[in-house]
């Protein structure tokens, strides 16, 4: 019972913290970021 | 005391989680539970010590004593129940009972996860109250422009960053 509650508590807290709090994890842009023109004409 | 027996006692104490402290006993006076005299041989159920120093039941009732007398004769005369009764006089648990798996690991892992969860709450608090505002260089469009510039500069084209970019199709390699 402690195991299940531990999994749920830990999982939910960290999922929230990792995704919703605005913390930057600085993941690799490869495959995620679409490059945008940087040169100012 | 030889190092071996000292280690053995320490090992036994560690396994049983028993903290027998004579000075504590003296400080508290009469204790509710009777403490064992650790200077005498003790009975332990241990897989690596299959024959403990003393039998489990030391004080025998009259019935048990007569059974022990019978044990001195031929064992062919003993019934199944008597043999089992004699076993239980000498030993507390069978090997099967000793080896039975407990559910302890679930408690341990659950406790660990709860504390890690609490750590997550601490990190959240830190994000709200401690960390400074994010630098502008981490915003989406800055990162996009940065990525394009790195691709144009051919950063790490062999195995690194630019090697993941398909220059013909103008997209990330699949």
PDB file of C-alpha atoms in Angstrom:
ATOM      1  CA  UNK A   1       0.000   0.000   0.000  1.00  0.00           C
ATOM      2  CA  UNK A   2       2.887   2.272   0.844  1.00  0.00           C
ATOM      3  CA  UNK A   3       4.494   1.209  -2.401  1.00  0.00           C
ATOM      4  CA  UNK A   4       1.474   2.179  -4.497  1.00  0.00           C
ATOM      5  CA  UNK A   5       0.982   5.484  -2.714  1.00  0.00           C
ATOM      6  CA  UNK A   6       4.711   6.186  -3.027  1.00  0.00           C
ATOM      7  CA  UNK A   7       4.647   5.552  -6.773  1.00  0.00           C
ATOM      8  CA  UNK A   8       1.569   7.735  -7.260  1.00  0.00           C
ATOM      9  CA  UNK A   9       2.817  10.584  -5.083  1.00  0.00           C
ATOM     10  CA  UNK A  10       6.330  10.661  -6.490  1.00  0.00           C
ATOM     11  CA  UNK A  11       5.136  10.188 -10.070  1.00  0.00           C
ATOM     12  CA  UNK A  12       2.511  12.912  -9.921  1.00  0.00           C
ATOM     13  CA  UNK A  13       4.734  15.466  -8.176  1.00  0.00           C
ATOM     14  CA  UNK A  14       7.647  15.021 -10.530  1.00  0.00           C
ATOM     15  CA  UNK A  15       5.488  14.917 -13.642  1.00  0.00           C
ATOM     16  CA  UNK A  16       3.984  18.227 -12.599  1.00  0.00           C
ATOM     17  CA  UNK A  17       7.339  19.757 -11.664  1.00  0.00           C
ATOM     18  CA  UNK A  18       8.983  18.584 -14.859  1.00  0.00           C
ATOM     19  CA  UNK A  19       6.289  19.845 -17.210  1.00  0.00           C
ATOM     20  CA  UNK A  20       4.174  22.586 -15.646  1.00  0.00           C
ATOM     21  CA  UNK A  21       6.409  24.717 -13.501  1.00  0.00           C
ATOM     22  CA  UNK A  22       8.359  26.304 -16.331  1.00  0.00           C
ATOM     23  CA  UNK A  23      11.681  24.781 -15.346  1.00  0.00           C
ATOM     24  CA  UNK A  24      14.117  24.716 -18.262  1.00  0.00           C
ATOM     25  CA  UNK A  25      15.583  21.312 -18.810  1.00  0.00           C
ATOM     26  CA  UNK A  26      17.538  22.562 -21.822  1.00  0.00           C
ATOM     27  CA  UNK A  27      16.835  19.472 -23.861  1.00  0.00           C
ATOM     28  CA  UNK A  28      18.538  19.016 -27.207  1.00  0.00           C
ATOM     29  CA  UNK A  29      16.915  21.042 -30.015  1.00  0.00           C
ATOM     30  CA  UNK A  30      17.612  18.227 -32.493  1.00  0.00           C
ATOM     31  CA  UNK A  31      14.287  16.988 -33.740  1.00  0.00           C
ATOM     32  CA  UNK A  32      12.363  19.431 -31.547  1.00  0.00           C
ATOM     33  CA  UNK A  33      13.145  22.995 -32.560  1.00  0.00           C
ATOM     34  CA  UNK A  34      12.370  24.126 -36.094  1.00  0.00           C
ATOM     35  CA  UNK A  35      15.244  26.407 -37.103  1.00  0.00           C
ATOM     36  CA  UNK A  36      14.273  29.974 -37.952  1.00  0.00           C
ATOM     37  CA  UNK A  37      16.080  32.598 -39.965  1.00  0.00           C
ATOM     38  CA  UNK A  38      18.492  34.582 -37.856  1.00  0.00           C
ATOM     39  CA  UNK A  39      20.099  36.928 -40.397  1.00  0.00           C
ATOM     40  CA  UNK A  40      18.796  40.440 -40.270  1.00  0.00           C
ATOM     41  CA  UNK A  41      18.659  41.698 -43.865  1.00  0.00           C
TER      42      UNK A  41
ATOM     43  CA  UNK B   1      36.990 -12.046  22.204  1.00  0.00           C
ATOM     44  CA  UNK B   2      38.323 -13.243  18.875  1.00  0.00           C
ATOM     45  CA  UNK B   3      37.594 -10.999  15.866  1.00  0.00           C
ATOM     46  CA  UNK B   4      35.480 -13.731  14.297  1.00  0.00           C
ATOM     47  CA  UNK B   5      32.992 -14.066  17.125  1.00  0.00           C
ATOM     48  CA  UNK B   6      32.865 -10.298  17.575  1.00  0.00           C
ATOM     49  CA  UNK B   7      31.930  -9.945  13.913  1.00  0.00           C
ATOM     50  CA  UNK B   8      29.414 -12.743  14.254  1.00  0.00           C
ATOM     51  CA  UNK B   9      27.669 -11.089  17.175  1.00  0.00           C
ATOM     52  CA  UNK B  10      27.702  -7.757  15.361  1.00  0.00           C
ATOM     53  CA  UNK B  11      26.265  -9.482  12.319  1.00  0.00           C
ATOM     54  CA  UNK B  12      23.547 -11.151  14.374  1.00  0.00           C
ATOM     55  CA  UNK B  13      22.661  -7.894  16.078  1.00  0.00           C
ATOM     56  CA  UNK B  14      22.565  -6.047  12.776  1.00  0.00           C
ATOM     57  CA  UNK B  15      20.293  -8.665  11.240  1.00  0.00           C
ATOM     58  CA  UNK B  16      17.877  -8.742  14.152  1.00  0.00           C
ATOM     59  CA  UNK B  17      17.893  -4.983  14.593  1.00  0.00           C
ATOM     60  CA  UNK B  18      18.272  -5.497  18.347  1.00  0.00           C
ATOM     61  CA  UNK B  19      20.056  -2.797  20.302  1.00  0.00           C
ATOM     62  CA  UNK B  20      20.827  -4.278  23.672  1.00  0.00           C
ATOM     63  CA  UNK B  21      22.355  -1.618  25.843  1.00  0.00           C
ATOM     64  CA  UNK B  22      23.174  -2.532  29.418  1.00  0.00           C
ATOM     65  CA  UNK B  23      23.719   1.102  30.420  1.00  0.00           C
ATOM     66  CA  UNK B  24      20.237   2.020  29.135  1.00  0.00           C
ATOM     67  CA  UNK B  25      18.779  -0.697  31.298  1.00  0.00           C
ATOM     68  CA  UNK B  26      20.565   0.626  34.350  1.00  0.00           C
ATOM     69  CA  UNK B  27      19.367   4.161  33.664  1.00  0.00           C
ATOM     70  CA  UNK B  28      15.701   3.173  33.320  1.00  0.00           C
ATOM     71  CA  UNK B  29      15.571   0.752  36.219  1.00  0.00           C
ATOM     72  CA  UNK B  30      12.971  -2.011  35.839  1.00  0.00           C
ATOM     73  CA  UNK B  31      12.089  -2.630  32.212  1.00  0.00           C
ATOM     74  CA  UNK B  32       8.798  -4.039  31.068  1.00  0.00           C
ATOM     75  CA  UNK B  33      10.312  -6.703  28.806  1.00  0.00           C
ATOM     76  CA  UNK B  34      12.873  -9.142  30.062  1.00  0.00           C
ATOM     77  CA  UNK B  35      16.224  -8.697  28.376  1.00  0.00           C
ATOM     78  CA  UNK B  36      18.238 -11.718  27.410  1.00  0.00           C
ATOM     79  CA  UNK B  37      21.564 -12.358  29.056  1.00  0.00           C
ATOM     80  CA  UNK B  38      23.872 -11.918  26.102  1.00  0.00           C
ATOM     81  CA  UNK B  39      26.727 -13.686  27.848  1.00  0.00           C
ATOM     82  CA  UNK B  40      24.970 -17.068  27.553  1.00  0.00           C
ATOM     83  CA  UNK B  41      24.457 -19.054  24.348  1.00  0.00           C
ATOM     84  CA  UNK B  42      21.363 -17.888  22.483  1.00  0.00           C
ATOM     85  CA  UNK B  43      18.944 -19.460  20.089  1.00  0.00           C
ATOM     86  CA  UNK B  44      18.847 -17.983  16.558  1.00  0.00           C
ATOM     87  CA  UNK B  45      16.946 -18.990  13.433  1.00  0.00           C
ATOM     88  CA  UNK B  46      19.612 -18.469  10.770  1.00  0.00           C
ATOM     89  CA  UNK B  47      20.116 -20.141   7.434  1.00  0.00           C
ATOM     90  CA  UNK B  48      23.883 -20.140   7.813  1.00  0.00           C
ATOM     91  CA  UNK B  49      23.762 -21.571  11.371  1.00  0.00           C
ATOM     92  CA  UNK B  50      21.477 -24.575  10.922  1.00  0.00           C
ATOM     93  CA  UNK B  51      22.186 -25.994  14.389  1.00  0.00           C
ATOM     94  CA  UNK B  52      21.849 -23.244  17.005  1.00  0.00           C
ATOM     95  CA  UNK B  53      23.824 -23.332  20.235  1.00  0.00           C
ATOM     96  CA  UNK B  54      20.858 -24.294  22.388  1.00  0.00           C
ATOM     97  CA  UNK B  55      17.467 -25.898  21.765  1.00  0.00           C
ATOM     98  CA  UNK B  56      14.515 -23.589  21.365  1.00  0.00           C
ATOM     99  CA  UNK B  57      12.551 -24.827  24.347  1.00  0.00           C
ATOM    100  CA  UNK B  58      14.723 -25.157  27.406  1.00  0.00           C
ATOM    101  CA  UNK B  59      12.081 -25.505  30.087  1.00  0.00           C
ATOM    102  CA  UNK B  60      10.018 -28.627  29.348  1.00  0.00           C
ATOM    103  CA  UNK B  61       6.659 -29.654  30.707  1.00  0.00           C
ATOM    104  CA  UNK B  62       6.184 -33.141  32.131  1.00  0.00           C
ATOM    105  CA  UNK B  63       4.756 -34.376  28.817  1.00  0.00           C
ATOM    106  CA  UNK B  64       7.655 -32.912  26.893  1.00  0.00           C
ATOM    107  CA  UNK B  65      10.133 -34.441  29.315  1.00  0.00           C
ATOM    108  CA  UNK B  66       8.655 -37.900  28.895  1.00  0.00           C
ATOM    109  CA  UNK B  67       8.853 -37.394  25.145  1.00  0.00           C
ATOM    110  CA  UNK B  68      12.513 -36.554  25.449  1.00  0.00           C
ATOM    111  CA  UNK B  69      12.985 -39.781  27.428  1.00  0.00           C
ATOM    112  CA  UNK B  70      11.274 -41.705  24.649  1.00  0.00           C
ATOM    113  CA  UNK B  71      13.626 -40.045  22.176  1.00  0.00           C
ATOM    114  CA  UNK B  72      16.525 -41.761  23.906  1.00  0.00           C
ATOM    115  CA  UNK B  73      15.221 -45.124  22.725  1.00  0.00           C
ATOM    116  CA  UNK B  74      14.796 -46.335  19.189  1.00  0.00           C
ATOM    117  CA  UNK B  75      13.362 -43.656  16.912  1.00  0.00           C
ATOM    118  CA  UNK B  76      11.316 -46.287  15.110  1.00  0.00           C
ATOM    119  CA  UNK B  77       8.961 -46.176  18.099  1.00  0.00           C
ATOM    120  CA  UNK B  78       8.167 -42.486  17.589  1.00  0.00           C
ATOM    121  CA  UNK B  79       4.989 -41.489  15.741  1.00  0.00           C
ATOM    122  CA  UNK B  80       4.898 -38.708  13.149  1.00  0.00           C
ATOM    123  CA  UNK B  81       3.354 -36.197  15.571  1.00  0.00           C
ATOM    124  CA  UNK B  82       5.964 -37.047  18.197  1.00  0.00           C
ATOM    125  CA  UNK B  83       8.786 -36.495  15.729  1.00  0.00           C
ATOM    126  CA  UNK B  84       7.331 -33.145  14.742  1.00  0.00           C
ATOM    127  CA  UNK B  85       6.838 -32.231  18.415  1.00  0.00           C
ATOM    128  CA  UNK B  86      10.490 -33.061  19.097  1.00  0.00           C
ATOM    129  CA  UNK B  87      11.526 -30.921  16.136  1.00  0.00           C
ATOM    130  CA  UNK B  88       9.503 -27.989  17.432  1.00  0.00           C
ATOM    131  CA  UNK B  89      11.096 -28.392  20.872  1.00  0.00           C
ATOM    132  CA  UNK B  90      14.521 -28.013  19.329  1.00  0.00           C
ATOM    133  CA  UNK B  91      13.761 -25.423  16.653  1.00  0.00           C
ATOM    134  CA  UNK B  92      11.524 -22.406  16.343  1.00  0.00           C
ATOM    135  CA  UNK B  93      11.125 -22.102  12.575  1.00  0.00           C
ATOM    136  CA  UNK B  94      11.700 -24.609   9.811  1.00  0.00           C
ATOM    137  CA  UNK B  95      13.996 -23.679   6.974  1.00  0.00           C
ATOM    138  CA  UNK B  96      10.972 -23.166   4.765  1.00  0.00           C
ATOM    139  CA  UNK B  97       9.514 -20.714   7.275  1.00  0.00           C
ATOM    140  CA  UNK B  98      12.855 -18.932   7.581  1.00  0.00           C
ATOM    141  CA  UNK B  99      13.243 -18.571   3.843  1.00  0.00           C
ATOM    142  CA  UNK B 100       9.733 -17.322   3.274  1.00  0.00           C
ATOM    143  CA  UNK B 101       9.911 -13.998   1.426  1.00  0.00           C
ATOM    144  CA  UNK B 102       8.599 -10.957   3.257  1.00  0.00           C
ATOM    145  CA  UNK B 103       6.900  -7.968   1.733  1.00  0.00           C
ATOM    146  CA  UNK B 104       9.442  -5.657   3.310  1.00  0.00           C
ATOM    147  CA  UNK B 105      10.864  -4.385   0.024  1.00  0.00           C
ATOM    148  CA  UNK B 106       7.560  -2.774  -0.842  1.00  0.00           C
ATOM    149  CA  UNK B 107       7.632  -0.745   2.355  1.00  0.00           C
ATOM    150  CA  UNK B 108      11.203   0.327   1.726  1.00  0.00           C
ATOM    151  CA  UNK B 109      10.686   1.320  -1.911  1.00  0.00           C
ATOM    152  CA  UNK B 110       7.425   3.076  -1.061  1.00  0.00           C
ATOM    153  CA  UNK B 111       9.120   5.090   1.660  1.00  0.00           C
ATOM    154  CA  UNK B 112      11.963   6.032  -0.643  1.00  0.00           C
ATOM    155  CA  UNK B 113       9.555   7.200  -3.351  1.00  0.00           C
ATOM    156  CA  UNK B 114       7.598   9.297  -0.867  1.00  0.00           C
ATOM    157  CA  UNK B 115      10.736  11.123   0.152  1.00  0.00           C
ATOM    158  CA  UNK B 116      11.730  11.634  -3.469  1.00  0.00           C
ATOM    159  CA  UNK B 117       8.263  13.033  -4.022  1.00  0.00           C
ATOM    160  CA  UNK B 118       8.807  15.459  -1.158  1.00  0.00           C
ATOM    161  CA  UNK B 119      12.032  16.468  -2.857  1.00  0.00           C
ATOM    162  CA  UNK B 120       9.988  17.272  -5.944  1.00  0.00           C
ATOM    163  CA  UNK B 121       7.848  19.615  -3.863  1.00  0.00           C
ATOM    164  CA  UNK B 122      11.001  21.284  -2.593  1.00  0.00           C
ATOM    165  CA  UNK B 123      12.198  21.789  -6.168  1.00  0.00           C
ATOM    166  CA  UNK B 124       8.831  23.311  -7.061  1.00  0.00           C
ATOM    167  CA  UNK B 125       9.087  25.737  -4.170  1.00  0.00           C
ATOM    168  CA  UNK B 126      12.574  26.652  -5.327  1.00  0.00           C
ATOM    169  CA  UNK B 127      11.313  27.346  -8.836  1.00  0.00           C
ATOM    170  CA  UNK B 128       8.685  29.720  -7.458  1.00  0.00           C
ATOM    171  CA  UNK B 129      10.684  31.527  -4.774  1.00  0.00           C
ATOM    172  CA  UNK B 130      14.396  31.105  -5.479  1.00  0.00           C
ATOM    173  CA  UNK B 131      15.257  30.844  -9.154  1.00  0.00           C
ATOM    174  CA  UNK B 132      15.740  34.104 -11.093  1.00  0.00           C
ATOM    175  CA  UNK B 133      13.707  34.814 -14.261  1.00  0.00           C
ATOM    176  CA  UNK B 134      14.704  32.790 -17.276  1.00  0.00           C
ATOM    177  CA  UNK B 135      17.303  34.416 -19.542  1.00  0.00           C
ATOM    178  CA  UNK B 136      15.889  35.581 -22.911  1.00  0.00           C
ATOM    179  CA  UNK B 137      18.305  33.282 -24.712  1.00  0.00           C
ATOM    180  CA  UNK B 138      16.188  30.313 -23.649  1.00  0.00           C
ATOM    181  CA  UNK B 139      12.995  31.510 -25.331  1.00  0.00           C
ATOM    182  CA  UNK B 140      11.534  29.515 -28.237  1.00  0.00           C
ATOM    183  CA  UNK B 141      12.339  31.861 -31.112  1.00  0.00           C
ATOM    184  CA  UNK B 142      15.812  32.637 -29.811  1.00  0.00           C
ATOM    185  CA  UNK B 143      16.530  28.884 -29.639  1.00  0.00           C
ATOM    186  CA  UNK B 144      15.156  28.456 -33.175  1.00  0.00           C
ATOM    187  CA  UNK B 145      17.348  31.226 -34.560  1.00  0.00           C
ATOM    188  CA  UNK B 146      20.302  29.858 -32.621  1.00  0.00           C
ATOM    189  CA  UNK B 147      19.757  26.400 -34.053  1.00  0.00           C
ATOM    190  CA  UNK B 148      19.606  27.775 -37.614  1.00  0.00           C
ATOM    191  CA  UNK B 149      22.827  29.712 -37.078  1.00  0.00           C
ATOM    192  CA  UNK B 150      24.553  26.602 -35.716  1.00  0.00           C
ATOM    193  CA  UNK B 151      23.375  24.618 -38.740  1.00  0.00           C
ATOM    194  CA  UNK B 152      24.610  27.373 -41.104  1.00  0.00           C
ATOM    195  CA  UNK B 153      27.965  27.365 -39.355  1.00  0.00           C
ATOM    196  CA  UNK B 154      28.172  23.573 -39.707  1.00  0.00           C
ATOM    197  CA  UNK B 155      28.686  23.044 -35.975  1.00  0.00           C
ATOM    198  CA  UNK B 156      30.005  19.471 -35.356  1.00  0.00           C
ATOM    199  CA  UNK B 157      29.087  18.173 -38.819  1.00  0.00           C
ATOM    200  CA  UNK B 158      30.631  14.723 -38.445  1.00  0.00           C
ATOM    201  CA  UNK B 159      28.930  13.193 -35.423  1.00  0.00           C
ATOM    202  CA  UNK B 160      27.407  16.094 -33.541  1.00  0.00           C
ATOM    203  CA  UNK B 161      24.796  18.757 -34.001  1.00  0.00           C
ATOM    204  CA  UNK B 162      24.879  19.436 -37.757  1.00  0.00           C
ATOM    205  CA  UNK B 163      25.153  15.751 -38.577  1.00  0.00           C
ATOM    206  CA  UNK B 164      21.514  15.418 -37.500  1.00  0.00           C
ATOM    207  CA  UNK B 165      20.404  18.026 -40.084  1.00  0.00           C
ATOM    208  CA  UNK B 166      19.499  16.980 -43.632  1.00  0.00           C
ATOM    209  CA  UNK B 167      20.911  19.805 -45.795  1.00  0.00           C
ATOM    210  CA  UNK B 168      19.205  18.548 -48.963  1.00  0.00           C
ATOM    211  CA  UNK B 169      15.693  18.366 -47.612  1.00  0.00           C
ATOM    212  CA  UNK B 170      16.202  21.247 -45.192  1.00  0.00           C
ATOM    213  CA  UNK B 171      14.880  19.396 -42.167  1.00  0.00           C
ATOM    214  CA  UNK B 172      16.098  17.257 -39.292  1.00  0.00           C
ATOM    215  CA  UNK B 173      17.216  13.813 -40.342  1.00  0.00           C
ATOM    216  CA  UNK B 174      14.666  11.116 -39.578  1.00  0.00           C
TER     217      UNK B 174
END
